[in-house]
PDB file of C-alpha atoms in Angstrom:
ATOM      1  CA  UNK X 865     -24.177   4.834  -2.672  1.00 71.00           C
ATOM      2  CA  UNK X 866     -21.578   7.260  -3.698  1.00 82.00           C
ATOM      3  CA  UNK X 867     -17.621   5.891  -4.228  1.00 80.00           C
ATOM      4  CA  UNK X 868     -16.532   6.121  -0.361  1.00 83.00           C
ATOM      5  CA  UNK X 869     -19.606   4.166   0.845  1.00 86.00           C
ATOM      6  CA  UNK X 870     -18.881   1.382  -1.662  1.00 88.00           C
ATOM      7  CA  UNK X 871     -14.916   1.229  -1.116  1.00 86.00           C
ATOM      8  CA  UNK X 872     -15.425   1.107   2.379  1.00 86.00           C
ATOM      9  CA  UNK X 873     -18.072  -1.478   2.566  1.00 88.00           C
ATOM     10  CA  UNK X 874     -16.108  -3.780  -0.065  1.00 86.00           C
ATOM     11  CA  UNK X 875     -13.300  -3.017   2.501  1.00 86.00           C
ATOM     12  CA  UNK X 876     -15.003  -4.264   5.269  1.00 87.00           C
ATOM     13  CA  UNK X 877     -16.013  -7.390   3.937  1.00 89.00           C
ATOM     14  CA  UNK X 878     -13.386  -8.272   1.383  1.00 88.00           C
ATOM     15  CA  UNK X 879     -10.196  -7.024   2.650  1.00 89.00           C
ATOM     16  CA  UNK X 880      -8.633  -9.939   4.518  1.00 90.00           C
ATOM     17  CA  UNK X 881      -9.581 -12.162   0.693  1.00 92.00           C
ATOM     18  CA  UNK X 882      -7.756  -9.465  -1.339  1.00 91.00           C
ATOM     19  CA  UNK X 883      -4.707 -10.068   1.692  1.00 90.00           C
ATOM     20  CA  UNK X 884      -4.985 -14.076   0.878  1.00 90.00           C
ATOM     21  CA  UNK X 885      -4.722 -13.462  -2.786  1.00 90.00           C
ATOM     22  CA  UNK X 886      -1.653 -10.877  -3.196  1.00 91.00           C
ATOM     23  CA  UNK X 887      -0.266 -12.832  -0.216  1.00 90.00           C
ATOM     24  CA  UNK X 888      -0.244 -16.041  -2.202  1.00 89.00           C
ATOM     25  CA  UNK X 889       1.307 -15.124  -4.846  1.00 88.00           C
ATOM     26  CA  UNK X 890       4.284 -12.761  -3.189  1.00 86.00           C
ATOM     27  CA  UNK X 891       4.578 -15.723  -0.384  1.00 78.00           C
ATOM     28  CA  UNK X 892       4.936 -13.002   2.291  1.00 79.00           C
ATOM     29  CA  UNK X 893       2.580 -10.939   4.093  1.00 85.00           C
ATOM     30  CA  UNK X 894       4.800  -7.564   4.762  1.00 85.00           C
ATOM     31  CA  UNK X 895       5.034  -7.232   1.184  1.00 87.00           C
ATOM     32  CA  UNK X 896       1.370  -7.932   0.366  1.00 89.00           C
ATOM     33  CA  UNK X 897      -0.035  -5.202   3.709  1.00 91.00           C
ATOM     34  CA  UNK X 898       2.115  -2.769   1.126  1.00 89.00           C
ATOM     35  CA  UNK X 899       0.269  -3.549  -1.848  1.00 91.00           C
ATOM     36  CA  UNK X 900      -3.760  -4.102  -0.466  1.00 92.00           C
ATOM     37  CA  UNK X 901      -2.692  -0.881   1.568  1.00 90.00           C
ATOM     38  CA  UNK X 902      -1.846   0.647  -2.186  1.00 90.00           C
ATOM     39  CA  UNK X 903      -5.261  -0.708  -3.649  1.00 91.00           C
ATOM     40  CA  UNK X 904      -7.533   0.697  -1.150  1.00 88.00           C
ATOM     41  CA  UNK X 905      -5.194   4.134  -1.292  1.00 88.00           C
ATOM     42  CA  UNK X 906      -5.571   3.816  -5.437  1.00 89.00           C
ATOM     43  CA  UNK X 907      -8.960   3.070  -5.213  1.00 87.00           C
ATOM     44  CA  UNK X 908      -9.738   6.437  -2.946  1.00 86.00           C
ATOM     45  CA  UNK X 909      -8.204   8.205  -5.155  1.00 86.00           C
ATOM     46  CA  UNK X 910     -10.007   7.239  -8.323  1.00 81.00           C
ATOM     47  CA  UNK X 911     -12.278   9.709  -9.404  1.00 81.00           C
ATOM     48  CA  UNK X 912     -14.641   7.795 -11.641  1.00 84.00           C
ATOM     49  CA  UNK X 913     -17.652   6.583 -10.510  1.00 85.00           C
ATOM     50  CA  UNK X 914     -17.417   2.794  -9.084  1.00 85.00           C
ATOM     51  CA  UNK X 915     -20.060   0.525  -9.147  1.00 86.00           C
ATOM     52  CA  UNK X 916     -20.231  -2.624  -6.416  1.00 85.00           C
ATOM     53  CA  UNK X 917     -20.636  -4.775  -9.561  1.00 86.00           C
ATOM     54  CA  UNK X 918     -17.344  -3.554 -10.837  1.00 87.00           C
ATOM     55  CA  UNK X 919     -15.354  -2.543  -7.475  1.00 88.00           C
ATOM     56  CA  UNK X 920     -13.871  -6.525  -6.831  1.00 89.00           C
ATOM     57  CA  UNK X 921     -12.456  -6.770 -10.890  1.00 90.00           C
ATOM     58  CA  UNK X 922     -11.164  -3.560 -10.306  1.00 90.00           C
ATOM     59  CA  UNK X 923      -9.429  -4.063  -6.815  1.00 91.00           C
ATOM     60  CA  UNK X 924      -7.859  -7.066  -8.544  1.00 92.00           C
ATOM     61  CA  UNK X 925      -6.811  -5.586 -11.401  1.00 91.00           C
ATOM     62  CA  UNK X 926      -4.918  -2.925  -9.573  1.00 91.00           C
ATOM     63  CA  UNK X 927      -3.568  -5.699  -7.043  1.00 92.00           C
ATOM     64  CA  UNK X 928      -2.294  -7.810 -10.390  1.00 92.00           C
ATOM     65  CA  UNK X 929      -0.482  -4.990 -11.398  1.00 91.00           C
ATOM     66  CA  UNK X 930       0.736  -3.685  -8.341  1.00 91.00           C
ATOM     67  CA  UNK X 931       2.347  -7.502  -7.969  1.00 90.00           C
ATOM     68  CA  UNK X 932       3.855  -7.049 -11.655  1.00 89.00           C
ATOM     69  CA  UNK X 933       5.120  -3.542 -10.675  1.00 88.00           C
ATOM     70  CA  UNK X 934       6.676  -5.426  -7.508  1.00 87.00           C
ATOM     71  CA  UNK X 935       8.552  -8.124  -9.360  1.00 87.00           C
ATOM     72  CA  UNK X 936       9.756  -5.660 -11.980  1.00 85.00           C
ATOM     73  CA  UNK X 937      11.568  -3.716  -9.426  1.00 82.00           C
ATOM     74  CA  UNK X 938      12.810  -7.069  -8.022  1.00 81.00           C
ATOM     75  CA  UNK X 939      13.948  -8.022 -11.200  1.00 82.00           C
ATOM     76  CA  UNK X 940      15.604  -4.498 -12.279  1.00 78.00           C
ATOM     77  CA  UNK X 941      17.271  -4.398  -9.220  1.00 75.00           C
ATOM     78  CA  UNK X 942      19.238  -7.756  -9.252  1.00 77.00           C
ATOM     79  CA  UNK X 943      19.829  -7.021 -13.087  1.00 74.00           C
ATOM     80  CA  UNK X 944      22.058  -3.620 -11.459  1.00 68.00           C
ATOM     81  CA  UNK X 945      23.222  -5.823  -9.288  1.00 67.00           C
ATOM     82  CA  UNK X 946      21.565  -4.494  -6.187  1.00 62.00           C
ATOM     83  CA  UNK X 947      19.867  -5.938  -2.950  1.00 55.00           C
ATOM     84  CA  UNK X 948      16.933  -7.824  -3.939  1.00 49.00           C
ATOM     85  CA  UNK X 949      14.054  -7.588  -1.725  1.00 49.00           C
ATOM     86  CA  UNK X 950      13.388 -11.052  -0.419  1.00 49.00           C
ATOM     87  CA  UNK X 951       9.520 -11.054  -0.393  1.00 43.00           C
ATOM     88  CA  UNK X 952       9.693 -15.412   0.986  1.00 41.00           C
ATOM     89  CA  UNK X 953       9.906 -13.753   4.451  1.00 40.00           C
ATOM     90  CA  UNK X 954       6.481 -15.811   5.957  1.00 36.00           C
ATOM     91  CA  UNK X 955       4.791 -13.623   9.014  1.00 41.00           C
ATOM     92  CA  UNK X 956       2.444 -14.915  11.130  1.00 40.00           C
ATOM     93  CA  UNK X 957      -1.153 -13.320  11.493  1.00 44.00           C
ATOM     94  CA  UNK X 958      -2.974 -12.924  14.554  1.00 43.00           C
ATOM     95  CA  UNK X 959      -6.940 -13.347  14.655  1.00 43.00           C
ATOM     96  CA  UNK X 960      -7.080 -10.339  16.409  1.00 44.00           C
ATOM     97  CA  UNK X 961      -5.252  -8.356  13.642  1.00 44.00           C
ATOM     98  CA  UNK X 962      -9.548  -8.303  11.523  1.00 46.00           C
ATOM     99  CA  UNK X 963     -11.203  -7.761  15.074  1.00 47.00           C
ATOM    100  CA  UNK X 964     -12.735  -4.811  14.335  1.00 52.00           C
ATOM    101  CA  UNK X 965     -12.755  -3.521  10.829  1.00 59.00           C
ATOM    102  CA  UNK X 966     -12.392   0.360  10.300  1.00 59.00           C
ATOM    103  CA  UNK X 967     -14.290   2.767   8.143  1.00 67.00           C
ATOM    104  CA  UNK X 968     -12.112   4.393   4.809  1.00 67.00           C
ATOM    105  CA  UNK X 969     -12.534   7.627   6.361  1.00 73.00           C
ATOM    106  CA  UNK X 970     -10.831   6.015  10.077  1.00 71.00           C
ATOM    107  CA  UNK X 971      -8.078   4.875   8.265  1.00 66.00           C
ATOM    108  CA  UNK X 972      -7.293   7.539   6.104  1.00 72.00           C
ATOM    109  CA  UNK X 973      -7.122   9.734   9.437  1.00 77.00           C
ATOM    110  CA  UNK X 974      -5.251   7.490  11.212  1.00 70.00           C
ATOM    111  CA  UNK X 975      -2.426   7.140   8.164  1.00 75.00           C
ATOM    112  CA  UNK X 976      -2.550  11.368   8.713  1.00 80.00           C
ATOM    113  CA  UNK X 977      -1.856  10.904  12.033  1.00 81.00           C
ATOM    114  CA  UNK X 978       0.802   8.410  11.478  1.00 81.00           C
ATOM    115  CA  UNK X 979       2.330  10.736   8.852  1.00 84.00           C
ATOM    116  CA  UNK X 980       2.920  12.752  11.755  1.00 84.00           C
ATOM    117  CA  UNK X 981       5.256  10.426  13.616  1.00 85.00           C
ATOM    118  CA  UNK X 982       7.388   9.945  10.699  1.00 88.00           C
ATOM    119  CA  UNK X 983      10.524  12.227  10.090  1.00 88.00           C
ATOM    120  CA  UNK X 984       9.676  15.337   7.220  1.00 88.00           C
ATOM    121  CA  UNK X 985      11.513  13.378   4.513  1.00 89.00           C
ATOM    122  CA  UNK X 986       9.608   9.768   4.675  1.00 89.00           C
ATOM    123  CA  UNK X 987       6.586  11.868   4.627  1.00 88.00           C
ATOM    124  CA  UNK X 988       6.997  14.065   1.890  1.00 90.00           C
ATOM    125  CA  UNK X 989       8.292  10.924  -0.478  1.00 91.00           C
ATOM    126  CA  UNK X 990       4.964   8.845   1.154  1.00 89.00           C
ATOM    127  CA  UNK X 991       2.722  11.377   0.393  1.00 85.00           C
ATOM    128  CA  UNK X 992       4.053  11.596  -3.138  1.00 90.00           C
ATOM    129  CA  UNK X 993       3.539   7.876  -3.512  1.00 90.00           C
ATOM    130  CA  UNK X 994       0.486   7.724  -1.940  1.00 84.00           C
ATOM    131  CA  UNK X 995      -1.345  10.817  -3.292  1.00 80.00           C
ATOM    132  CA  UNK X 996      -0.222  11.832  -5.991  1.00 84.00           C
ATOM    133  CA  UNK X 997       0.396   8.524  -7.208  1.00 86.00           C
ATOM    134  CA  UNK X 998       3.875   8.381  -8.150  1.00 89.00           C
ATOM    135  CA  UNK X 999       6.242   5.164  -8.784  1.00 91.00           C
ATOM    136  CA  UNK X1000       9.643   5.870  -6.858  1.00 90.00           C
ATOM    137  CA  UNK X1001      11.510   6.391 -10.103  1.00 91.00           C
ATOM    138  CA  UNK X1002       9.117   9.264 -11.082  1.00 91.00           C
ATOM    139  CA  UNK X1003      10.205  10.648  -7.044  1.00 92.00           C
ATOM    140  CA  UNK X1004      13.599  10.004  -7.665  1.00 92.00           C
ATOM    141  CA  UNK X1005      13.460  12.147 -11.061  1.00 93.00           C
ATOM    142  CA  UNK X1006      11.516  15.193  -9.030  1.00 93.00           C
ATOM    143  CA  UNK X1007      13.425  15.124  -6.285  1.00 92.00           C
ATOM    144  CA  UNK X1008      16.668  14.778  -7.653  1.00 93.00           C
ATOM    145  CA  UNK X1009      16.688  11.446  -5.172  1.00 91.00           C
ATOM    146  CA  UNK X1010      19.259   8.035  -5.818  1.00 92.00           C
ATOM    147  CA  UNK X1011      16.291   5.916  -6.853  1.00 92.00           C
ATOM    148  CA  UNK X1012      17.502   3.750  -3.600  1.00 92.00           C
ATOM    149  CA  UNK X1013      17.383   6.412  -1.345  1.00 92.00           C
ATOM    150  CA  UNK X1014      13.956   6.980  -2.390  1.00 92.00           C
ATOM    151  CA  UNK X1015      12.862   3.455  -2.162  1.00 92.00           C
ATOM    152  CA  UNK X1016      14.754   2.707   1.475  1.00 92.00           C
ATOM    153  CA  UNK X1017      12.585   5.888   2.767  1.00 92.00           C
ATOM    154  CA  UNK X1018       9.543   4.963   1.187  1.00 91.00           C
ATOM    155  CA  UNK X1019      10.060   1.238   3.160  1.00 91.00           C
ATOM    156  CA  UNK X1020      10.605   3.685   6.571  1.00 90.00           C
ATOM    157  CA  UNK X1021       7.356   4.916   6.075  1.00 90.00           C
ATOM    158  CA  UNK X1022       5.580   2.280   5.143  1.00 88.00           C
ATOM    159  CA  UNK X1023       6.587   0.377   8.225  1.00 88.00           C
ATOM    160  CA  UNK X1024       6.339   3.186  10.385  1.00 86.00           C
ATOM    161  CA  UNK X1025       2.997   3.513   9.008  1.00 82.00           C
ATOM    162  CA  UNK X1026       2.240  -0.093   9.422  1.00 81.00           C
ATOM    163  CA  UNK X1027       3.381  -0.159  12.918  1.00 81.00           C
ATOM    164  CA  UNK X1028       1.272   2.719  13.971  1.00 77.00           C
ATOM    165  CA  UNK X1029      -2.138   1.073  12.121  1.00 69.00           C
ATOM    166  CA  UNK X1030      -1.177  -1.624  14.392  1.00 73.00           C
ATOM    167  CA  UNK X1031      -0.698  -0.178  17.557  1.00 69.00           C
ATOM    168  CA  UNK X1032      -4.568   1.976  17.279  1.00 60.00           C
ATOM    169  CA  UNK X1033      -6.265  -0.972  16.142  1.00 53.00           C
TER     170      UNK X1033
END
Protein backbone atom coordinates (compact mmCIF):
# COMPACT_ATOMS: atom_id res chain seq x y z
CA UNK A 1 0.00 0.00 0.00
CA UNK A 2 1.47 3.27 -0.93
CA UNK A 3 1.21 6.46 1.81
CA UNK A 4 -2.50 7.65 0.78
CA UNK A 5 -3.95 4.12 1.08
CA UNK A 6 -2.46 3.74 4.57
CA UNK A 7 -3.38 7.41 5.91
CA UNK A 8 -6.69 6.97 4.75
CA UNK A 9 -7.41 3.58 6.07
CA UNK A 10 -5.77 4.53 9.61
CA UNK A 11 -8.23 7.49 9.10
CA UNK A 12 -11.08 5.52 8.76
CA UNK A 13 -10.66 3.43 11.59
CA UNK A 14 -8.73 5.51 14.07
CA UNK A 15 -9.84 8.97 13.68
CA UNK A 16 -12.63 9.44 16.22
CA UNK A 17 -9.57 7.67 19.05
CA UNK A 18 -7.00 10.29 17.92
CA UNK A 19 -10.33 12.99 18.56
CA UNK A 20 -10.73 11.29 22.27
CA UNK A 21 -7.09 11.66 22.96
CA UNK A 22 -6.20 15.44 21.85
CA UNK A 23 -9.74 16.11 23.14
CA UNK A 24 -8.81 14.94 26.60
CA UNK A 25 -6.17 16.66 27.15
CA UNK A 26 -7.30 20.32 25.57
CA UNK A 27 -10.88 19.60 27.42
CA UNK A 28 -12.64 20.97 24.31
CA UNK A 29 -13.53 19.55 21.11
CA UNK A 30 -13.36 22.84 18.68
CA UNK A 31 -9.88 23.09 19.57
CA UNK A 32 -8.98 19.40 19.18
CA UNK A 33 -11.22 19.13 15.24
CA UNK A 34 -8.23 21.95 14.63
CA UNK A 35 -5.47 19.88 15.61
CA UNK A 36 -6.59 15.95 14.28
CA UNK A 37 -7.66 18.14 11.16
CA UNK A 38 -3.71 19.38 11.27
CA UNK A 39 -2.42 15.68 11.74
CA UNK A 40 -4.17 14.11 8.94
CA UNK A 41 -3.22 17.52 6.74
CA UNK A 42 0.66 16.96 8.18
CA UNK A 43 0.53 13.53 7.60
CA UNK A 44 -0.55 14.05 3.65
CA UNK A 45 1.93 16.06 3.30
CA UNK A 46 4.82 13.96 4.52
CA UNK A 47 6.79 12.69 1.88
CA UNK A 48 8.55 9.75 3.45
CA UNK A 49 7.39 6.53 3.14
CA UNK A 50 4.88 5.44 6.13
CA UNK A 51 4.50 2.16 7.25
CA UNK A 52 0.98 0.94 9.13
CA UNK A 53 3.37 -0.27 11.87
CA UNK A 54 4.65 3.21 12.32
CA UNK A 55 1.58 5.50 11.07
CA UNK A 56 -0.36 5.49 14.91
CA UNK A 57 3.30 6.63 16.88
CA UNK A 58 3.59 8.99 14.30
CA UNK A 59 -0.04 10.51 14.26
CA UNK A 60 0.57 10.87 18.00
CA UNK A 61 3.63 12.31 17.93
CA UNK A 62 2.52 15.07 15.66
CA UNK A 63 -0.83 15.40 17.80
CA UNK A 64 1.61 15.76 21.15
CA UNK A 65 3.24 18.44 19.59
CA UNK A 66 0.62 20.11 17.90
CA UNK A 67 -1.02 20.27 21.73
CA UNK A 68 2.48 21.75 22.99
CA UNK A 69 2.49 24.20 20.01
CA UNK A 70 -1.22 25.06 21.24
CA UNK A 71 -0.44 25.81 24.85
CA UNK A 72 2.68 27.75 23.90
CA UNK A 73 0.67 30.19 22.01
CA UNK A 74 -1.78 30.19 24.97
CA UNK A 75 0.86 30.84 27.19
CA UNK A 76 2.79 33.62 24.98
CA UNK A 77 -0.24 35.28 24.52
CA UNK A 78 -1.39 35.93 28.18
CA UNK A 79 2.42 36.65 28.92
CA UNK A 80 1.69 39.98 26.17
CA UNK A 81 -1.13 40.34 27.85
CA UNK A 82 -3.54 39.33 25.14
CA UNK A 83 -6.89 37.31 24.83
CA UNK A 84 -6.25 33.87 25.79
CA UNK A 85 -8.03 31.32 23.90
CA UNK A 86 -10.24 29.50 26.34
CA UNK A 87 -9.92 25.88 25.00
CA UNK A 88 -12.54 24.53 28.49
CA UNK A 89 -15.36 25.40 26.02
CA UNK A 90 -17.10 21.50 26.19
CA UNK A 91 -19.20 20.77 22.72
CA UNK A 92 -21.39 18.17 22.40
CA UNK A 93 -20.94 15.39 19.63
CA UNK A 94 -23.56 13.90 17.70
CA UNK A 95 -23.43 10.04 16.67
CA UNK A 96 -24.19 11.03 13.42
CA UNK A 97 -21.13 13.37 13.15
CA UNK A 98 -18.72 9.33 12.28
CA UNK A 99 -21.78 8.06 10.13
CA UNK A 100 -20.06 7.66 7.21
CA UNK A 101 -16.34 8.02 7.15
CA UNK A 102 -14.72 9.72 4.00
CA UNK A 103 -11.78 8.76 1.89
CA UNK A 104 -8.32 11.29 2.23
CA UNK A 105 -8.79 12.08 -1.26
CA UNK A 106 -12.96 13.19 -0.40
CA UNK A 107 -11.82 15.31 2.13
CA UNK A 108 -9.04 16.94 0.71
CA UNK A 109 -11.57 17.96 -2.21
CA UNK A 110 -14.10 18.96 -0.13
CA UNK A 111 -11.56 21.40 2.10
CA UNK A 112 -10.81 22.80 -1.86
CA UNK A 113 -14.16 23.36 -2.24
CA UNK A 114 -14.62 24.94 1.06
CA UNK A 115 -11.56 27.14 0.34
CA UNK A 116 -13.77 28.47 -2.14
CA UNK A 117 -16.45 29.87 0.15
CA UNK A 118 -14.01 31.62 2.22
CA UNK A 119 -13.03 35.35 1.47
CA UNK A 120 -9.30 35.60 -0.69
CA UNK A 121 -7.47 36.55 2.52
CA UNK A 122 -8.53 33.49 5.01
CA UNK A 123 -7.59 31.42 2.12
CA UNK A 124 -4.37 32.52 1.17
CA UNK A 125 -3.17 32.55 5.13
CA UNK A 126 -5.05 28.74 5.32
CA UNK A 127 -3.37 27.53 2.54
CA UNK A 128 -0.07 28.77 3.90
CA UNK A 129 -0.78 26.96 7.13
CA UNK A 130 -2.04 24.09 5.73
CA UNK A 131 0.33 23.44 2.77
CA UNK A 132 3.10 24.79 3.10
CA UNK A 133 3.21 24.16 6.62
CA UNK A 134 3.75 27.34 8.24
CA UNK A 135 3.18 28.39 12.10
CA UNK A 136 1.26 31.87 12.06
CA UNK A 137 4.33 33.72 13.25
CA UNK A 138 6.33 32.48 10.18
CA UNK A 139 2.81 34.09 8.07
CA UNK A 140 2.91 37.01 10.01
CA UNK A 141 6.78 37.57 9.12
CA UNK A 142 5.94 36.88 5.12
CA UNK A 143 3.14 38.71 4.99
CA UNK A 144 4.04 41.58 6.84
CA UNK A 145 0.69 40.47 9.02
CA UNK A 146 0.06 41.65 13.13
CA UNK A 147 0.67 38.09 14.31
CA UNK A 148 -3.17 38.53 15.63
CA UNK A 149 -4.51 39.42 12.53
CA UNK A 150 -3.04 36.40 11.17
CA UNK A 151 -4.21 34.13 13.85
CA UNK A 152 -8.06 35.71 14.03
CA UNK A 153 -8.14 34.85 10.07
CA UNK A 154 -6.65 31.64 10.33
CA UNK A 155 -9.68 30.84 13.19
CA UNK A 156 -12.24 32.30 10.15
CA UNK A 157 -11.11 29.70 8.10
CA UNK A 158 -10.85 27.08 10.11
CA UNK A 159 -14.44 27.41 11.18
CA UNK A 160 -15.63 28.23 7.94
CA UNK A 161 -13.93 25.19 6.92
CA UNK A 162 -15.33 23.21 9.73
CA UNK A 163 -18.77 24.34 9.09
CA UNK A 164 -18.72 23.42 5.49
CA UNK A 165 -17.15 19.60 6.35
CA UNK A 166 -20.20 19.59 8.36
CA UNK A 167 -22.82 20.63 6.26
CA UNK A 168 -21.57 17.77 3.11
CA UNK A 169 -21.21 15.11 5.49
Amino acid sequence: MNNLQIIEYYYQNHQAELLAFVSSRLGGIEEAEDIVQDVFLRLLQNSNPIMETTLQALAYTIARNLITDHYRRKQWAMRHGMQPIDCRQQATTTADEAARPLSVKEVTEFLERGLLRIPEKCRELYRMHIYDGMQVSDISQQTGENYKSVEYHLGIARKEIRKYLRHIS
